[in-house]
PDB file of C-alpha atoms in Angstrom:
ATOM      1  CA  UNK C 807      59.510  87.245 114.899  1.00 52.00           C
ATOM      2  CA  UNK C 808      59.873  84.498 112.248  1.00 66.00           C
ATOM      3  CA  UNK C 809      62.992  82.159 112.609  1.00 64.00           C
ATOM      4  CA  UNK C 810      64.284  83.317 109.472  1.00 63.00           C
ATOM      5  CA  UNK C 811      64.127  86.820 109.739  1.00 66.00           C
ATOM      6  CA  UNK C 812      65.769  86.579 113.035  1.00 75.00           C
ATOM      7  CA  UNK C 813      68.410  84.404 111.976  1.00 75.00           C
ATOM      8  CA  UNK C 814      69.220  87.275 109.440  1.00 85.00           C
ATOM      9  CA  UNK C 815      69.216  89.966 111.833  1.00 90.00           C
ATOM     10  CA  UNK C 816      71.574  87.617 114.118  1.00 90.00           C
ATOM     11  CA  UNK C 817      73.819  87.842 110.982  1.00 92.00           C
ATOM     12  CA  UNK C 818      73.714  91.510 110.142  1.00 93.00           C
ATOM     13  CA  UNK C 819      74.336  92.451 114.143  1.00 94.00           C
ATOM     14  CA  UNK C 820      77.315  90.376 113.962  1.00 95.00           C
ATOM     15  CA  UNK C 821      78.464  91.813 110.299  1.00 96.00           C
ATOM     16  CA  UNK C 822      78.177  95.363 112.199  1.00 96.00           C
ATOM     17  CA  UNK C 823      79.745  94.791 114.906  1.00 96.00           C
ATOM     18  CA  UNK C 824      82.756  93.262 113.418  1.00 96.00           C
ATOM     19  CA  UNK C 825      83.283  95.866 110.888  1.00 97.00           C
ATOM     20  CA  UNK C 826      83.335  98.085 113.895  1.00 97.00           C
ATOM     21  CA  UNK C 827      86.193  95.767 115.645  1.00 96.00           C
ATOM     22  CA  UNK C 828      87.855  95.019 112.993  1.00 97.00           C
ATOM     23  CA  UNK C 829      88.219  99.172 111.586  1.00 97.00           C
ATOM     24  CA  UNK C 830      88.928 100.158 115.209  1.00 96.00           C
ATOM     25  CA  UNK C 831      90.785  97.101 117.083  1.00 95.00           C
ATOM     26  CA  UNK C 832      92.543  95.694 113.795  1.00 95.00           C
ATOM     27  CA  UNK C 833      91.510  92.590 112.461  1.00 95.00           C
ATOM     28  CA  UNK C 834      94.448  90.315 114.194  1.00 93.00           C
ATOM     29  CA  UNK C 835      93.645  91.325 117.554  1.00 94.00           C
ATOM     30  CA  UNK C 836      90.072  91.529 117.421  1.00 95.00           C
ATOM     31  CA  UNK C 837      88.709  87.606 118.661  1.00 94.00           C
ATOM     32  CA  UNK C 838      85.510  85.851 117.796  1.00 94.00           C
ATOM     33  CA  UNK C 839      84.828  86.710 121.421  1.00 94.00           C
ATOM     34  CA  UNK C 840      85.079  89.653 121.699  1.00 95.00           C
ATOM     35  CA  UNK C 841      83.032  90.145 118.764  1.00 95.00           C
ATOM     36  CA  UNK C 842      80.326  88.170 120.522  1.00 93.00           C
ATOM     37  CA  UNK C 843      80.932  89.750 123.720  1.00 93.00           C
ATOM     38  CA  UNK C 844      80.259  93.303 121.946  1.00 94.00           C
ATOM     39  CA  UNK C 845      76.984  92.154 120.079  1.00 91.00           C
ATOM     40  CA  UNK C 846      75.692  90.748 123.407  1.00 91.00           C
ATOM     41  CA  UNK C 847      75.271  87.139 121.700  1.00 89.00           C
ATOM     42  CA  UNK C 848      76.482  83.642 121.975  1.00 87.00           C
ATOM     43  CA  UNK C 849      79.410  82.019 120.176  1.00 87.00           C
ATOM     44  CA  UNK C 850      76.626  79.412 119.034  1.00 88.00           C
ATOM     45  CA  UNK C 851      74.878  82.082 116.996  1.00 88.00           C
ATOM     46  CA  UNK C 852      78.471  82.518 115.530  1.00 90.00           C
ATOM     47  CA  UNK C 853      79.246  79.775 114.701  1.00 90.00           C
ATOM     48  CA  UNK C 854      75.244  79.421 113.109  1.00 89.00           C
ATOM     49  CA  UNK C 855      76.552  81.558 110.680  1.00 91.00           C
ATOM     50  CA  UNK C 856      79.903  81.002 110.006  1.00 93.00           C
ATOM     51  CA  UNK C 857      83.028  78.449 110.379  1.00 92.00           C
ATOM     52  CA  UNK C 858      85.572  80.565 111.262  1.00 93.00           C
ATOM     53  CA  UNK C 859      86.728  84.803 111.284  1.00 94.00           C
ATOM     54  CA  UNK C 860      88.426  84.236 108.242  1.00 93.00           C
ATOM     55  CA  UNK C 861      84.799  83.252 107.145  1.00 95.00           C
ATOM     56  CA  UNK C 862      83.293  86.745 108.792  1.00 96.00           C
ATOM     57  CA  UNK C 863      85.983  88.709 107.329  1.00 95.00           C
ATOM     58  CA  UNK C 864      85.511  87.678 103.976  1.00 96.00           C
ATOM     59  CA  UNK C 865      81.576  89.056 104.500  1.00 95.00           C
ATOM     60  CA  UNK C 866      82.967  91.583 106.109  1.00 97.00           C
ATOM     61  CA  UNK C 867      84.935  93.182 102.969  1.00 97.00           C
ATOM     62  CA  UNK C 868      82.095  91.848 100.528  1.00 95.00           C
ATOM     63  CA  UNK C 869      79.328  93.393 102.390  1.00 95.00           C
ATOM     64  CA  UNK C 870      80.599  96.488 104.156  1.00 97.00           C
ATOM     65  CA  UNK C 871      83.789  97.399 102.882  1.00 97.00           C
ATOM     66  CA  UNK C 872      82.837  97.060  99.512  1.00 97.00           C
ATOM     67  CA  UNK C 873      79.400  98.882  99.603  1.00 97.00           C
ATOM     68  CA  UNK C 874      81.803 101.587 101.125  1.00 96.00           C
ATOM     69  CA  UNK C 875      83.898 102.012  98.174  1.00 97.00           C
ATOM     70  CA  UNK C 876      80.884 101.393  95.687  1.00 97.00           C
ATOM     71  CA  UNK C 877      78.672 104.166  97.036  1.00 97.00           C
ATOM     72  CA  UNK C 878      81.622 106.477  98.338  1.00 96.00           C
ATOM     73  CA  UNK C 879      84.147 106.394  95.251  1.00 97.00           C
ATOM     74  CA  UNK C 880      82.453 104.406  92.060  1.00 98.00           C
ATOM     75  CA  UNK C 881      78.688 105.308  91.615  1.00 97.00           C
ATOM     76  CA  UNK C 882      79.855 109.163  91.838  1.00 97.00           C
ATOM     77  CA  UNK C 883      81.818 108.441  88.684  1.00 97.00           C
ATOM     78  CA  UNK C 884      78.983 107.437  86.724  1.00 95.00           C
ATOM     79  CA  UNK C 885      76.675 110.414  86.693  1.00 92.00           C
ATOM     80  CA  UNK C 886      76.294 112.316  83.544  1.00 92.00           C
ATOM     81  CA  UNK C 887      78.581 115.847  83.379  1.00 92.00           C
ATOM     82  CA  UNK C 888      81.709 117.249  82.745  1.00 94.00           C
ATOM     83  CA  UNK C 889      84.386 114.040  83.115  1.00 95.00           C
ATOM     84  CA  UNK C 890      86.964 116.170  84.734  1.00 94.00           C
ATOM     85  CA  UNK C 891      84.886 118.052  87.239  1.00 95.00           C
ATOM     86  CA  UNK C 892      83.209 114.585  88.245  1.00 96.00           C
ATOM     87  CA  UNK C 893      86.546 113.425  88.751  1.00 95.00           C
ATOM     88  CA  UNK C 894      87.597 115.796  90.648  1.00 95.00           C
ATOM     89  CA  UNK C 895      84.345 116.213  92.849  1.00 95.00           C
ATOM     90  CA  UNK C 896      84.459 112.481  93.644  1.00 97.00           C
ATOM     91  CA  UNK C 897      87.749 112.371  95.178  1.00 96.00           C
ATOM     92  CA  UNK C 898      87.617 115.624  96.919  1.00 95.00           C
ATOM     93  CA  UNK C 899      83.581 115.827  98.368  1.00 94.00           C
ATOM     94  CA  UNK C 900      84.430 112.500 100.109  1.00 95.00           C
ATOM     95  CA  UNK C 901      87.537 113.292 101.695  1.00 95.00           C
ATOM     96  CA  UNK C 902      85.206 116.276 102.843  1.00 93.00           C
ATOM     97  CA  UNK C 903      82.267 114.428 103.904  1.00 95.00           C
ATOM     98  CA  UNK C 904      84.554 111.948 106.388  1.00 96.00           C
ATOM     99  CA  UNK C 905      83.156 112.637 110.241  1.00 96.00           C
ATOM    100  CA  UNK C 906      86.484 112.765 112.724  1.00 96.00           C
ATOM    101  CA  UNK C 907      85.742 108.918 113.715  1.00 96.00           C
ATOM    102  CA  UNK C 908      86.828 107.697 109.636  1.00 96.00           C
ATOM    103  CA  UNK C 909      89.589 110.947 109.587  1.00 96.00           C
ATOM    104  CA  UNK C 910      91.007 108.945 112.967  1.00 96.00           C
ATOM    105  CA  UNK C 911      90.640 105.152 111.980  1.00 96.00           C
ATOM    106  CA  UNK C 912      91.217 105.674 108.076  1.00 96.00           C
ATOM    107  CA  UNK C 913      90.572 103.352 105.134  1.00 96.00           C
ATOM    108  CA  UNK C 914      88.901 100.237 106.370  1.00 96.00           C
ATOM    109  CA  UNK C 915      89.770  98.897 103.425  1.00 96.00           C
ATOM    110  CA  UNK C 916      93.130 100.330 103.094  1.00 96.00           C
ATOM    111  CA  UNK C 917      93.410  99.169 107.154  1.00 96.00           C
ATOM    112  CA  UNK C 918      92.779  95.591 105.469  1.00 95.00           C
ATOM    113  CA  UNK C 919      95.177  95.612 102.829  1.00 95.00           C
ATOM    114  CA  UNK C 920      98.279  96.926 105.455  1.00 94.00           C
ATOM    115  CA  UNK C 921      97.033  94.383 107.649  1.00 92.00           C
ATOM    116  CA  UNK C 922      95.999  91.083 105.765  1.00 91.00           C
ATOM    117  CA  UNK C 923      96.728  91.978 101.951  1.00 83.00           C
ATOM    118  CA  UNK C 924      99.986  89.416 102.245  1.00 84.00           C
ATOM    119  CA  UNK C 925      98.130  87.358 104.686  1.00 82.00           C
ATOM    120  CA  UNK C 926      95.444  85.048 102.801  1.00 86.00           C
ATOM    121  CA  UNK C 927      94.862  84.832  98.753  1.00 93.00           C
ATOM    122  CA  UNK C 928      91.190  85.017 100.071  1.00 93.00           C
ATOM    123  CA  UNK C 929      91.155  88.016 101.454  1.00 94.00           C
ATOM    124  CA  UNK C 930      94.110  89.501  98.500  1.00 94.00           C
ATOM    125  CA  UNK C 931      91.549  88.437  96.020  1.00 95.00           C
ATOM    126  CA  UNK C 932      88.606  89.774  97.572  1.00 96.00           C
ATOM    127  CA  UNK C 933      90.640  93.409  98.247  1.00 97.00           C
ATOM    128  CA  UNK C 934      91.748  93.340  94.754  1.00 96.00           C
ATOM    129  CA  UNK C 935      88.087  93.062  93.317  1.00 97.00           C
ATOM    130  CA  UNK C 936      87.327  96.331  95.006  1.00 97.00           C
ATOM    131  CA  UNK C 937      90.244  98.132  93.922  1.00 98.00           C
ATOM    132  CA  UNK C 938      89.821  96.667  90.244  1.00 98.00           C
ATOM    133  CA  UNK C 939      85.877  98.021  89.878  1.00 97.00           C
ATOM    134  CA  UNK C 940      86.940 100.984  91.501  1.00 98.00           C
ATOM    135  CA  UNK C 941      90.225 101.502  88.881  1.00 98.00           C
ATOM    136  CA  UNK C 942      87.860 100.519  86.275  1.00 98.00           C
ATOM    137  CA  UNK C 943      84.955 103.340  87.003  1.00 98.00           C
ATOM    138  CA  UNK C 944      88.196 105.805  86.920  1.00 98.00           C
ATOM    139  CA  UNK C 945      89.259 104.161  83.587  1.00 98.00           C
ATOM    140  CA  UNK C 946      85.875 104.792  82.004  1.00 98.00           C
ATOM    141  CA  UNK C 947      85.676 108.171  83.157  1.00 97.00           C
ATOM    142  CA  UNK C 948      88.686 109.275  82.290  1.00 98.00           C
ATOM    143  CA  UNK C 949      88.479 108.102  78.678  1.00 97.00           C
ATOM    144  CA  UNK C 950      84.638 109.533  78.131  1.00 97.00           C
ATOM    145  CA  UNK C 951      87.061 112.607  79.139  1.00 96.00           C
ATOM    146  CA  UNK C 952      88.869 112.232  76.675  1.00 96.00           C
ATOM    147  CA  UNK C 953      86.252 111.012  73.808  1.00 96.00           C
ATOM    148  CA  UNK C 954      84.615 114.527  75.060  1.00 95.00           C
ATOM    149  CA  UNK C 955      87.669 116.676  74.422  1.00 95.00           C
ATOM    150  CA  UNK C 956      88.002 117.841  78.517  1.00 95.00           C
ATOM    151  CA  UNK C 957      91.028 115.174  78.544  1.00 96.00           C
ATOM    152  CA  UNK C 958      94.293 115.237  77.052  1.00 97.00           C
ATOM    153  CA  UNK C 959      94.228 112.028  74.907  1.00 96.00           C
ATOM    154  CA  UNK C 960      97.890 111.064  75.859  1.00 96.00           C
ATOM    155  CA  UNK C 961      97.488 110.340  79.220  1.00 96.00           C
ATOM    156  CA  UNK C 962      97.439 106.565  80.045  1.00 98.00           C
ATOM    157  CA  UNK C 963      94.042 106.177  81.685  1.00 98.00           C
ATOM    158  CA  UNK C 964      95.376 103.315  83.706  1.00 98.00           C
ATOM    159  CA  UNK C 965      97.985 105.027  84.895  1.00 98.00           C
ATOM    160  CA  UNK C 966      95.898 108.196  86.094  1.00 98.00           C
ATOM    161  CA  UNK C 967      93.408 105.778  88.106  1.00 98.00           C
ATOM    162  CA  UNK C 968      96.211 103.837  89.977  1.00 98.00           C
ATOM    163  CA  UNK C 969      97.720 106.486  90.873  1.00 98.00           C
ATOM    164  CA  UNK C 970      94.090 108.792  91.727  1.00 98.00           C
ATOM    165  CA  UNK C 971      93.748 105.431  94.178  1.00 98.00           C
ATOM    166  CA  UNK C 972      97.061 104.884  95.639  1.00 97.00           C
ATOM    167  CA  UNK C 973      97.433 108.643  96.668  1.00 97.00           C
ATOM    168  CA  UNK C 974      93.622 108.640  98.175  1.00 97.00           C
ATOM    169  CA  UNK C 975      94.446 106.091  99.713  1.00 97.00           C
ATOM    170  CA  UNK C 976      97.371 107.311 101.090  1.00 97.00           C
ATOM    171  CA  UNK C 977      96.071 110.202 102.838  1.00 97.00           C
ATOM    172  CA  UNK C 978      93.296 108.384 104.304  1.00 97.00           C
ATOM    173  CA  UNK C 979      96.738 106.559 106.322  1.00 96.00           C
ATOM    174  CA  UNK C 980      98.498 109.961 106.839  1.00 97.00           C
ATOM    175  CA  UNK C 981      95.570 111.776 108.272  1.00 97.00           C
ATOM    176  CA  UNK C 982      95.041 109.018 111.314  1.00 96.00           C
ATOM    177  CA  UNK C 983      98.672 110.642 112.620  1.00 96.00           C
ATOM    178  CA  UNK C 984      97.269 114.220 112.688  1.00 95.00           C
ATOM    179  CA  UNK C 985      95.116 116.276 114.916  1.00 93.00           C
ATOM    180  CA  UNK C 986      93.261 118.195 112.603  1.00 95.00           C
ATOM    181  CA  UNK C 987      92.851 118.633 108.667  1.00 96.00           C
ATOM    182  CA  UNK C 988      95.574 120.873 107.377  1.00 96.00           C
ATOM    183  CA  UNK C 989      97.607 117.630 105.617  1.00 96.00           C
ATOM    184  CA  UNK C 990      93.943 117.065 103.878  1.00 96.00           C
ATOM    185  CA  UNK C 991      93.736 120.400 102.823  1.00 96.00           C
ATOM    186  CA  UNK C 992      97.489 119.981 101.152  1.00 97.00           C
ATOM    187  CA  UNK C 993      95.913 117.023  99.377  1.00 97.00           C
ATOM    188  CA  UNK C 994      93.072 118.514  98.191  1.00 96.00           C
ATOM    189  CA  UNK C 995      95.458 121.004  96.591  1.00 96.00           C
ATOM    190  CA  UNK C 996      97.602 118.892  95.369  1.00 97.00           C
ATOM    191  CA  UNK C 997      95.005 116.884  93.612  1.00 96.00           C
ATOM    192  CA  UNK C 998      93.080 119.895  92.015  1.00 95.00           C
ATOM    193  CA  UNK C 999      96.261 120.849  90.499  1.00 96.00           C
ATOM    194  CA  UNK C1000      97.100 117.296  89.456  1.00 96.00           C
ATOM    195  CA  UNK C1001      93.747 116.921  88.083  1.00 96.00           C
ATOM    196  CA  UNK C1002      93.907 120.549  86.202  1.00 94.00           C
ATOM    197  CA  UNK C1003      97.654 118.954  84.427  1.00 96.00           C
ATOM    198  CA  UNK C1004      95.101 116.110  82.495  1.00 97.00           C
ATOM    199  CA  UNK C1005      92.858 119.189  81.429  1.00 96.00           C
ATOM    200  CA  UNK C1006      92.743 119.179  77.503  1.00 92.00           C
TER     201      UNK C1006
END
């Protein structure tokens, strides 16, 4: 195998298996070696790649995290169709589509922001780029909605996508204390009838 492409797949092996730590163990408790220990390599091949965790956690949110969100909550939001319906799809086919592992460990992302969001500007910076291309996909959408007539044109747009992300998030923290998915199913009721109030 060339040098380079190995040193890359050194580098995504550790990526992986410190997203895992991190969304299962917490990023505080979870150590370098432990991390190491887990992807069966050395601390040298850490350190190879980077100075320190707050150095991994950083790639950690920019690589993983943020490709989570992306795929999972912003690229729905731009497909062609009725704004409303999109909206609501979005937000309610991925609470669905969560396996009993993400319904137990939540939000990695929200899991970094209870954990480190007052921690380092780094990381508040990096956390608030995903929640501000994520608010801004909701923004867009929610004024074509309007443009198109399906929206009420007096709702604040802003307003509708912090609060669309604060409440998702929300349940994505509620849901690690239960057993099974009846509080998601109150969501997902309480969101369709949200949604239906912006209905033009």
């Amino acid at each position: 195998m060339q040098q380079g492409l190995k040193s890359e797949l050194t580098k995504q092996i550790i990526i992986d298996e410190a997203f895992k730590q991190f969304y299962e163990q917490g990023f505080k408790t979870t150590s370098i070696d432990k991390i190491m220990k887990a992807s069966k390599l050395t601390k040298g091949a850490f350190y190879h790649h980077y100075s320190s965790k707050k150095d991994l956690g950083l790639e950690v949110i920019s690589l993983k995290v943020k490709k989570r969100v992306v795929e999972g909550m912003v690229l729905p939001l731009l497909q062609t169709g009725d704004a409303l319906t999109i909206l609501q799809s979005t937000f309610i086919e991925r609470l669905k589509a969560f396996n009993i592992y993400e319904k137990q460990h939540g939000c990695p992302m929200n899991n970094f922001i209870n954990e480190i969001g007052d921690f380092e500007t780094a990381y508040q910076l990096a956390l608030k780029q995903i929640i501000n291309s994520w608010k801004s996909a909701l923004v867009a959408i929610i004024e074509r909605g309007k443009k198109e007539q399906t929206i009420k044109v007096n709702v604040s747009s802003q307003a509708v996508a912090i609060y669309l992300i604060s409440a998702f998030e929300g349940i994505r923290g509620i849901r690690k204390l239960y057993d099974d998915d009846l509080v998601l199913d109150d969501y997902i009721l309480g969101l369709s009838d949200y949604i239906n109030q912006l209905k033009a």
